[in-house]
Tab-separated table of C-alpha atoms in Angstrom:
chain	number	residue	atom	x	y	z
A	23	UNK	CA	120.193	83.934	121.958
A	24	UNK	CA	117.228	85.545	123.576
A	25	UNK	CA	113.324	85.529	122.915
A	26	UNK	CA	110.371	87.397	124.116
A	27	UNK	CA	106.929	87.001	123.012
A	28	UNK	CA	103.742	89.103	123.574
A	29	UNK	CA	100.080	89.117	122.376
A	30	UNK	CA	98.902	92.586	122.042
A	31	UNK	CA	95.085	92.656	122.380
A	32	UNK	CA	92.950	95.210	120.402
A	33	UNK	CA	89.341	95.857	119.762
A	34	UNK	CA	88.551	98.888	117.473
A	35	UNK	CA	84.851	100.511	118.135
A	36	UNK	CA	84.697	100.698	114.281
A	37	UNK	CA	84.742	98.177	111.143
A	38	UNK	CA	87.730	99.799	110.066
A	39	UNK	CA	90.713	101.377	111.937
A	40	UNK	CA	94.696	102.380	112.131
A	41	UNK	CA	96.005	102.349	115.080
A	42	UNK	CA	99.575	102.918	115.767
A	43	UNK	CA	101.054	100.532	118.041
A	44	UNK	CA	104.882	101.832	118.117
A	45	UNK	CA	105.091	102.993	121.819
A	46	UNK	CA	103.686	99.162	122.684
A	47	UNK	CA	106.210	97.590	120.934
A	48	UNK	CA	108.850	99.580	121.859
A	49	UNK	CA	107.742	98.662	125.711
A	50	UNK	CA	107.802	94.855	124.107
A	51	UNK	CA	111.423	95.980	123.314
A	52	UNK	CA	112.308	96.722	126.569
A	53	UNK	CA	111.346	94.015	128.529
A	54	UNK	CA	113.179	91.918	126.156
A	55	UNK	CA	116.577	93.058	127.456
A	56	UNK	CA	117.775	92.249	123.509
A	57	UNK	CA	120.236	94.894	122.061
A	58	UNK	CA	120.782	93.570	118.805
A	59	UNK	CA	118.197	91.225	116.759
A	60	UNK	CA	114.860	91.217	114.994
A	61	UNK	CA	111.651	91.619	115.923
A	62	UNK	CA	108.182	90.516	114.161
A	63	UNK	CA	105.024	92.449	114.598
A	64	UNK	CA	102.680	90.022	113.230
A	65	UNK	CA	98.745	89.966	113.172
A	66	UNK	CA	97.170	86.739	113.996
A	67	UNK	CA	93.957	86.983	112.483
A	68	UNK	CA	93.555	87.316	108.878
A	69	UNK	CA	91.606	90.227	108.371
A	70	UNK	CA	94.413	92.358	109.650
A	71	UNK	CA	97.417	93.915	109.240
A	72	UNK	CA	100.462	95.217	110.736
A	73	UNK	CA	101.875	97.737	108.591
A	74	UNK	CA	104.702	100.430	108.787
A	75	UNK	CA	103.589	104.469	107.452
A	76	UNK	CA	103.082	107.926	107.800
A	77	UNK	CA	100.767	108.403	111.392
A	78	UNK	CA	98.988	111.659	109.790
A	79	UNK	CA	95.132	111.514	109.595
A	80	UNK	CA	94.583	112.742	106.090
A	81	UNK	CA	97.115	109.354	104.817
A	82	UNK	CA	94.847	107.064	106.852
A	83	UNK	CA	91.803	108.262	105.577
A	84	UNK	CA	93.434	108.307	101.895
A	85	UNK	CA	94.368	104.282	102.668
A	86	UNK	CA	90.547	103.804	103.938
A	87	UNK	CA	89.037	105.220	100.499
A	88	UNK	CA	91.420	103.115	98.689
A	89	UNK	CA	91.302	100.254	100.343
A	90	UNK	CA	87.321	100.704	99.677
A	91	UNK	CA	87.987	100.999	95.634
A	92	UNK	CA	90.330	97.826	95.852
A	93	UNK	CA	88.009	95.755	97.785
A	94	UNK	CA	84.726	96.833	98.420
A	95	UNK	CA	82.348	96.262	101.472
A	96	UNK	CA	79.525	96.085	99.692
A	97	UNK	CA	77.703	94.221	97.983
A	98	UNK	CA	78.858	91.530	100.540
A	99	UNK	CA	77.211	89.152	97.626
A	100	UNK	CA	80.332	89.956	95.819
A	101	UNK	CA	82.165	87.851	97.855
A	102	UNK	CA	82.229	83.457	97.897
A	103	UNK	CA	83.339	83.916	100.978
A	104	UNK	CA	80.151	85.678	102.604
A	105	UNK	CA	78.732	82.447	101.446
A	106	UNK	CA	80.029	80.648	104.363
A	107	UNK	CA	77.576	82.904	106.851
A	108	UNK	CA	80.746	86.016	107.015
A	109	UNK	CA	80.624	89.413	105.552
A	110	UNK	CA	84.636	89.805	105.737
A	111	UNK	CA	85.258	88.886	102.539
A	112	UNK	CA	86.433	92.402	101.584
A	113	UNK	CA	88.578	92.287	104.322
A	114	UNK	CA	90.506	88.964	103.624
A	115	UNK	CA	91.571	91.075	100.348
A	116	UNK	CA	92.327	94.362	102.356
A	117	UNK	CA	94.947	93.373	104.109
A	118	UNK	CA	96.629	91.281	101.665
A	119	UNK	CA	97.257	95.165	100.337
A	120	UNK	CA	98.885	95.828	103.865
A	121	UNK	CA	100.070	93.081	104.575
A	122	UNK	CA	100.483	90.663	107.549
A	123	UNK	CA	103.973	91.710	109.815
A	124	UNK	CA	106.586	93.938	109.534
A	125	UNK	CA	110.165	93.025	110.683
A	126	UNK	CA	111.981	95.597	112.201
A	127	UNK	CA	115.866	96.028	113.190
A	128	UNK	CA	116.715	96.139	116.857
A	129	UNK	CA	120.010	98.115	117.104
A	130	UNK	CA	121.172	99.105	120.869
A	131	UNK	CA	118.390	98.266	121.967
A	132	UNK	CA	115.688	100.265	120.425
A	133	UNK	CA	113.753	99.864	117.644
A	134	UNK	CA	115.700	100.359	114.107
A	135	UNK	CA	113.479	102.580	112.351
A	136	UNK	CA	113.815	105.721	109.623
A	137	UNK	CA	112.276	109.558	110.800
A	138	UNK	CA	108.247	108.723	109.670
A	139	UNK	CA	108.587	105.057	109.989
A	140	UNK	CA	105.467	104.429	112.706
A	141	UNK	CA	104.237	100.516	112.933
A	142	UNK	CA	100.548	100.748	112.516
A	143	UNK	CA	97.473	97.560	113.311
A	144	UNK	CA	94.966	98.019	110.243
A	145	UNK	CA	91.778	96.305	110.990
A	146	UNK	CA	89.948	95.422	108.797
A	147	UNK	CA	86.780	93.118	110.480
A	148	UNK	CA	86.845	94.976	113.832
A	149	UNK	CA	84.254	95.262	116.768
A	150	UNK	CA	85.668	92.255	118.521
A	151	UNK	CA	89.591	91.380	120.436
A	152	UNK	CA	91.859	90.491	118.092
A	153	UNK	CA	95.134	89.787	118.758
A	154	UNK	CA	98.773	90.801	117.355
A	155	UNK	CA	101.804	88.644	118.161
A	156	UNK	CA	105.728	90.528	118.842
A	157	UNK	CA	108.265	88.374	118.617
A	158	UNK	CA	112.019	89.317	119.666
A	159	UNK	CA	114.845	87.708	119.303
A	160	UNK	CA	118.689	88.012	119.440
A	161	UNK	CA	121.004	89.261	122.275
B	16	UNK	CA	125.401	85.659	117.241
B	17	UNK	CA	126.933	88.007	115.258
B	18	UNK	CA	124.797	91.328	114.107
B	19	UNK	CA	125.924	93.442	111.597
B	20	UNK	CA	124.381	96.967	110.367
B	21	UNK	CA	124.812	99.169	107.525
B	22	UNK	CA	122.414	102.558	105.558
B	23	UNK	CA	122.664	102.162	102.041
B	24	UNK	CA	121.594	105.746	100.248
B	25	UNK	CA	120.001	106.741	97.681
B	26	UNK	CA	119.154	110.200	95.295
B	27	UNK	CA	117.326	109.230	92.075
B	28	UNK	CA	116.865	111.346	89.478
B	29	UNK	CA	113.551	110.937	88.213
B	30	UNK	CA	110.359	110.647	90.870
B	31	UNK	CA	110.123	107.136	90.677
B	32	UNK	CA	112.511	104.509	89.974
B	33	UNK	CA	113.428	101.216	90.279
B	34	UNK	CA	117.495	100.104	91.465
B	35	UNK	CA	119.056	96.594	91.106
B	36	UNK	CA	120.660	97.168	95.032
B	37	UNK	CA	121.494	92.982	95.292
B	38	UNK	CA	125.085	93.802	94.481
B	39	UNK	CA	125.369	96.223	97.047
B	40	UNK	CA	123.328	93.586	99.709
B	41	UNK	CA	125.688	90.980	98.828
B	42	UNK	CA	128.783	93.388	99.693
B	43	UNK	CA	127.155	93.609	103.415
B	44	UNK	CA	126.910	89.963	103.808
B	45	UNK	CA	130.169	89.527	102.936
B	46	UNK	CA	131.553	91.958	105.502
B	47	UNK	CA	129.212	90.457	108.345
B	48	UNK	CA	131.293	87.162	108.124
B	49	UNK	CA	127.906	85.987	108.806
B	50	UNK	CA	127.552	81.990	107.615
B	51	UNK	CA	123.898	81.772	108.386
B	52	UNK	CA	121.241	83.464	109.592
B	53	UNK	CA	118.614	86.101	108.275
B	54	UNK	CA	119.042	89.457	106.459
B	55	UNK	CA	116.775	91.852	106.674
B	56	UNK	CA	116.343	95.029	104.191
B	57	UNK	CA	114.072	97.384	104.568
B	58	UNK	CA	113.398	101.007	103.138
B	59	UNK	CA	113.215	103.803	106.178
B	60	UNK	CA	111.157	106.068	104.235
B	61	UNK	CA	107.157	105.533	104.013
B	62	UNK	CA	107.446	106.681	100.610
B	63	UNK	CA	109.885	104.058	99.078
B	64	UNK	CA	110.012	99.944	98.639
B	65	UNK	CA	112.034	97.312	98.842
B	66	UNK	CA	110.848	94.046	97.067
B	67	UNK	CA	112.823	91.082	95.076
B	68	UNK	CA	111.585	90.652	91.830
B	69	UNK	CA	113.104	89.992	88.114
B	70	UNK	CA	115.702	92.695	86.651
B	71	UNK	CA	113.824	93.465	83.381
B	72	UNK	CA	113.370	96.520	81.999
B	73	UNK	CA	109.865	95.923	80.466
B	74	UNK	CA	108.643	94.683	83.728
B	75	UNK	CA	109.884	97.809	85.340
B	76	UNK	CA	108.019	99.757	83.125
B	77	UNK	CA	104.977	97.555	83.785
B	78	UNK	CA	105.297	97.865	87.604
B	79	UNK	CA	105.223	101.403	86.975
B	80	UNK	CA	102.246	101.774	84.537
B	81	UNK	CA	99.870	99.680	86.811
B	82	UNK	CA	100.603	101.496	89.695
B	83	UNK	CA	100.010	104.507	88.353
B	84	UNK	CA	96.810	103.013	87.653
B	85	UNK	CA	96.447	101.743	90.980
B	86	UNK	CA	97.530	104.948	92.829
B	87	UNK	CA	97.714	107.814	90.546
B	88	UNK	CA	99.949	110.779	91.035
B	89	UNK	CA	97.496	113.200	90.112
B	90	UNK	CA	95.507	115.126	90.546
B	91	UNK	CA	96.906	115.761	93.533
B	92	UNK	CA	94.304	117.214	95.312
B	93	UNK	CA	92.561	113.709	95.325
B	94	UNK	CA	94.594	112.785	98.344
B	95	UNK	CA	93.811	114.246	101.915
B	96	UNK	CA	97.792	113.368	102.718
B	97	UNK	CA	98.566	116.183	100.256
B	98	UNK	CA	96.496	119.141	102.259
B	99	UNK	CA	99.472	119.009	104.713
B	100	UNK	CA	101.836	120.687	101.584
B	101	UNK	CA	102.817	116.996	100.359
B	102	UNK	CA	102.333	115.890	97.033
B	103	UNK	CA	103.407	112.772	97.577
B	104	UNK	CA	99.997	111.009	98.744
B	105	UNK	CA	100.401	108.762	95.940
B	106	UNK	CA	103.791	106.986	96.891
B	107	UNK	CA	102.195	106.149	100.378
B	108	UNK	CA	99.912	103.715	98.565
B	109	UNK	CA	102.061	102.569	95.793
B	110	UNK	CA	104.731	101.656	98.378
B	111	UNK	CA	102.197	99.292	100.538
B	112	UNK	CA	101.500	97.339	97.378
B	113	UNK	CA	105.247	96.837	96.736
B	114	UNK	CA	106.089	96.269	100.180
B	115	UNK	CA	108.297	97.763	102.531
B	116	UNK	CA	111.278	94.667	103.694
B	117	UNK	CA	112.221	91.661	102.567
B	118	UNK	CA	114.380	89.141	104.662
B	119	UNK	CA	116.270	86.795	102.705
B	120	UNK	CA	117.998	83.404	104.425
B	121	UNK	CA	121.613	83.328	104.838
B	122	UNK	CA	122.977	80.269	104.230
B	123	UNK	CA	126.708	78.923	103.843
B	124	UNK	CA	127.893	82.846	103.520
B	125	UNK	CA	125.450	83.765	100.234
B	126	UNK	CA	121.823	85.372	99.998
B	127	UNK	CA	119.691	81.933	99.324
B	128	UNK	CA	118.101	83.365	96.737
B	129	UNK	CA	116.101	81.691	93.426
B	130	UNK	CA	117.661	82.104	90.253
B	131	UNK	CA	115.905	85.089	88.822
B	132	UNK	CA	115.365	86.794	92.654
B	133	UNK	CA	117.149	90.298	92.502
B	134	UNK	CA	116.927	93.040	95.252
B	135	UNK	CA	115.229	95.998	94.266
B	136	UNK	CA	115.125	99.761	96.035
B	137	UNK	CA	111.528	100.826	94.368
B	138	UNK	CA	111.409	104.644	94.980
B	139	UNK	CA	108.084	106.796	94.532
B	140	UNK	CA	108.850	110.297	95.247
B	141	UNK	CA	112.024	110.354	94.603
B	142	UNK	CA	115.197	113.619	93.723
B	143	UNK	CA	115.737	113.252	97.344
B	144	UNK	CA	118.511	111.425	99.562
B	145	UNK	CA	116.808	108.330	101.163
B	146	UNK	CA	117.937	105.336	103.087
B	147	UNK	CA	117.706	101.645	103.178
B	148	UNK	CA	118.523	99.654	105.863
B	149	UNK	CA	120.560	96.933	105.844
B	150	UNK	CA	120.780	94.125	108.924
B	151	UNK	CA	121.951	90.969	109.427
B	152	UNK	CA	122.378	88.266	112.415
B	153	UNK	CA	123.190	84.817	112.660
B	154	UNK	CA	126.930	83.239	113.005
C	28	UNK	CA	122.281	78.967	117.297
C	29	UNK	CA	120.922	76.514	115.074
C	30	UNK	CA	119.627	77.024	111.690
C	31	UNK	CA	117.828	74.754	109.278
C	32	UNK	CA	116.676	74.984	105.694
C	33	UNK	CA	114.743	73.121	102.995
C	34	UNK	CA	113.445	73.474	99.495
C	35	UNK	CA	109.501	72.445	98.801
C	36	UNK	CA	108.921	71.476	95.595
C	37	UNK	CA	105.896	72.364	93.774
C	38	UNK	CA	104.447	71.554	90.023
C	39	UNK	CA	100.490	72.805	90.057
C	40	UNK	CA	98.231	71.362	87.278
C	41	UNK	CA	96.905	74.483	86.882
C	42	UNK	CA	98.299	78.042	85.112
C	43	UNK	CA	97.123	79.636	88.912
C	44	UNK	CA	96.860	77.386	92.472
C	45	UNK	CA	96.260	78.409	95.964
C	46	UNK	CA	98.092	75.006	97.976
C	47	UNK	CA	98.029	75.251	101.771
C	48	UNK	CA	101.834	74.116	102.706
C	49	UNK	CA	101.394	74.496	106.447
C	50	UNK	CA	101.873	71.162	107.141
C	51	UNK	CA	105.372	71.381	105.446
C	52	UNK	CA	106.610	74.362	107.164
C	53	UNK	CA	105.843	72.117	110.522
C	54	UNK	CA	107.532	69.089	109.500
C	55	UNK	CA	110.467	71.354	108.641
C	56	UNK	CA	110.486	73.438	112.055
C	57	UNK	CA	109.977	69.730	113.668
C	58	UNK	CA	112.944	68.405	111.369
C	59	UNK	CA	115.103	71.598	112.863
C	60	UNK	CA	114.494	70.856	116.418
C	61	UNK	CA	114.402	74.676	116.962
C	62	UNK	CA	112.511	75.691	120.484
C	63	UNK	CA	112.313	79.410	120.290
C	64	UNK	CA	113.178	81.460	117.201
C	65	UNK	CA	112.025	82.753	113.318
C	66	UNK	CA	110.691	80.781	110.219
C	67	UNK	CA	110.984	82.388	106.898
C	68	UNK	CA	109.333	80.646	104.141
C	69	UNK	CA	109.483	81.961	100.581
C	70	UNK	CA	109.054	81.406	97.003
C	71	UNK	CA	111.885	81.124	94.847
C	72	UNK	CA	110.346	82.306	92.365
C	73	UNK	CA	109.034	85.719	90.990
C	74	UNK	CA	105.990	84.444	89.762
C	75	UNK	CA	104.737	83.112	92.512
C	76	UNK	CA	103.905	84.295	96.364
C	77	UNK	CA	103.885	82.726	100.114
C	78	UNK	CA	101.001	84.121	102.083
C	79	UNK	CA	99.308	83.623	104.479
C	80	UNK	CA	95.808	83.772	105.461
C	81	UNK	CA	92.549	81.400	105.299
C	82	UNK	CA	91.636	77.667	104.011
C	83	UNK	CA	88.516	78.645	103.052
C	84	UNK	CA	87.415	77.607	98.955
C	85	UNK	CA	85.241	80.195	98.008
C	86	UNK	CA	88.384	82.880	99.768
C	87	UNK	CA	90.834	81.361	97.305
C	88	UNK	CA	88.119	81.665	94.209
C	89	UNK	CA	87.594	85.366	95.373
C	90	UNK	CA	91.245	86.024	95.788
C	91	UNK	CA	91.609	84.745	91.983
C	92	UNK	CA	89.355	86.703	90.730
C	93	UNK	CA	90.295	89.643	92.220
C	94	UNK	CA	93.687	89.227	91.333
C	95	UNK	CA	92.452	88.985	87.784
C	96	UNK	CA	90.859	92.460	88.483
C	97	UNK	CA	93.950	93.938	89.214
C	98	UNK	CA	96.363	92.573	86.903
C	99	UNK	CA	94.796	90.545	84.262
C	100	UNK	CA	96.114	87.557	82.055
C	101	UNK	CA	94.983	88.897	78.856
C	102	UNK	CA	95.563	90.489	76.144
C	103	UNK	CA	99.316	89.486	77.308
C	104	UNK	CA	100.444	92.097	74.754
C	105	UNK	CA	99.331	94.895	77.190
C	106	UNK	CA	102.792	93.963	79.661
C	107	UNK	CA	106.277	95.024	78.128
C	108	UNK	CA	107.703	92.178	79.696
C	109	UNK	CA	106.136	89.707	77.690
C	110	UNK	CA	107.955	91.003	74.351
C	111	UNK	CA	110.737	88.928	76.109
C	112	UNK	CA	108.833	85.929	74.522
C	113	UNK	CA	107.149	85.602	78.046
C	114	UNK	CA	102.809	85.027	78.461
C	115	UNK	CA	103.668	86.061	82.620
C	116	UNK	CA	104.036	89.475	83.127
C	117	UNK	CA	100.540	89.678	84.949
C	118	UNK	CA	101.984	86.769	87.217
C	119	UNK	CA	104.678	89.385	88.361
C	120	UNK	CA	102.164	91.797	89.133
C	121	UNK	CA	99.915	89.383	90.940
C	122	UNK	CA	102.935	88.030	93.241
C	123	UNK	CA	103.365	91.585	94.887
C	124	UNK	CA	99.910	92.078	96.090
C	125	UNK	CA	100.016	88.533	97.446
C	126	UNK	CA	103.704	88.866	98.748
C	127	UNK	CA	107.123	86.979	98.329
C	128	UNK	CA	107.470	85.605	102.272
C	129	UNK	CA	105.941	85.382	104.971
C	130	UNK	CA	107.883	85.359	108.994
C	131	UNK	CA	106.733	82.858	111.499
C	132	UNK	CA	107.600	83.009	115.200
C	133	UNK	CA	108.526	80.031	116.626
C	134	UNK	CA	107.404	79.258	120.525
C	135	UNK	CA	108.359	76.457	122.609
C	136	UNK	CA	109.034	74.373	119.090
C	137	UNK	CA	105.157	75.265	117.534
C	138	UNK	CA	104.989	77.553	114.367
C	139	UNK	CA	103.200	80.569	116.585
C	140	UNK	CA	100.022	81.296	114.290
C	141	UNK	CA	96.587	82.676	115.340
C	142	UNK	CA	93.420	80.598	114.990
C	143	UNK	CA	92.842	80.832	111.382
C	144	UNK	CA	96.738	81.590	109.726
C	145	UNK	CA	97.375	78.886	107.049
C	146	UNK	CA	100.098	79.193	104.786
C	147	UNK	CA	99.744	79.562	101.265
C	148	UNK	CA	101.772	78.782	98.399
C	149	UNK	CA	100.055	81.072	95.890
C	150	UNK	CA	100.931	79.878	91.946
C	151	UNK	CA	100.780	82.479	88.981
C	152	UNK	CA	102.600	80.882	86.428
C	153	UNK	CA	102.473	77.090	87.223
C	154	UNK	CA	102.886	73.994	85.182
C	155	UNK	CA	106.022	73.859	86.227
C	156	UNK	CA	108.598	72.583	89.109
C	157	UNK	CA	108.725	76.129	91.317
C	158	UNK	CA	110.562	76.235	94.898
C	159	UNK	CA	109.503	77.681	97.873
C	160	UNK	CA	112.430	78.061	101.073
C	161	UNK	CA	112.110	77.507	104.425
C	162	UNK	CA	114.891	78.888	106.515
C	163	UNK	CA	114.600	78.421	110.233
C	164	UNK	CA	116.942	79.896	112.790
C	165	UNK	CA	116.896	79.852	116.507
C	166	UNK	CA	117.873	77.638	119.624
């Protein structure tokens, strides 16, 4: 069995963002060498997400709004967890919505996915690095 | 390590519903001859889930009510996804809230599931010929 | 390949409990002697959710609340499912925001988690002896 690991470092110039990240994971995928396995996409900070959709601007702003009516922002008061000095606490709820990872299919050595299937980082706290974690393995 | 592959498809009849597809999962495993290991299935459309969760018909219905109420179908027009001709803006959100994988442990030939865990293909815009994938590895 | 797996046991005091099971998860991955490789933990159980995300108290209060938001307890007449004779159907609902399962890489024999990932055994319906799985594969 092989394994290859990379941190992917981000830092958005907004609170919010989608970024799609395929074409770095895909290089991930390469360097691997692995033809056949799994591979985690996984943020490591918890007011993040990696999450598979649709890269078309009008869904992302659609996810933005709703993620907003979920969870608001504001008031930051809302939140116990502003208490401890943050004002993420809207965010720690966002991206339980999205999620954490995605696990994708590696089949011949590429990246297993269906026609619109795009792996996206949704941040949720942003203006400072954050990282994501890919994670191969198989043979 | 063994691998094994297979597309599982689908063509509901109604816009959404909700398929029992453990049956169909289990049928995989068994032709893997994979003993252990991890098994991975995961909808390739953005529009479509796949989650475990009990097989009960009220609680399908109840999945669907709240997240209509979560994510309504219409109007339409309230999603910026649908100016591109879609009107499926809807069943990009309801999909991220039922997820888009699960991976289930292989162990000693059998999905290691709980007693009540069942498989489920959730589809959200649906009367359409869609895919889930199916992959295992291990030994 | 080696794989390893083990049932946690859980019995909250309380109808809903947020239990950080991290330490767990690393005795396991330390029982398995796995180096490099994948750590699925799940609940058993469709009532209940592994997630991950922070220790932090007034986080778990806000994540209970919100929860509450989105899928209440009461009236328990509003969910079909509970004309089974069940008070849980809101615990169903509640399980797929949170999530069934998280994936953990494994590096160098270390559950590979950013600075602030804890894992979560998140309890809906509690009371009662539940089971989470952790399935570890690798070398």
């Amino acid at each position: 069995m092989k394994s290859h690991r990379k941190e992917l470092w981000f830092e958005t110039t907004t609170r919010r963002a989608y970024q799609n990240i395929t074409g770095e994971v895909e290089r991930e995928l390469a360097a691997s060498g692995i033809r056949e396995g799994l591979c985690l996409v996984n943020a490591m900070h918890i007011t993040a997400s990696v999450y598979i959709n649709d890269d078309e601007q009008g869904l992302l702003r659609d996810y933005d709004d709703w993620l907003e009516r979920l969870a608001p922002h504001a008031p930051t008061s809302a939140y116990r967890h502003n208490q401890t000095g943050e004002d993420n606490g809207d965010a720690h709820l966002k991206r339980q919505v999205m999620g954490r990872e995605v696990v994708v299919a590696v089949t011949a050595g590429a990246l297993d996915l269906g026609p619109w299937e795009q792996i996206f980082y949704g941040e949720f706290d942003g203006k400072r690095r954050k990282r994501v974690l890919v994670k191969i393995i198989g043979e």
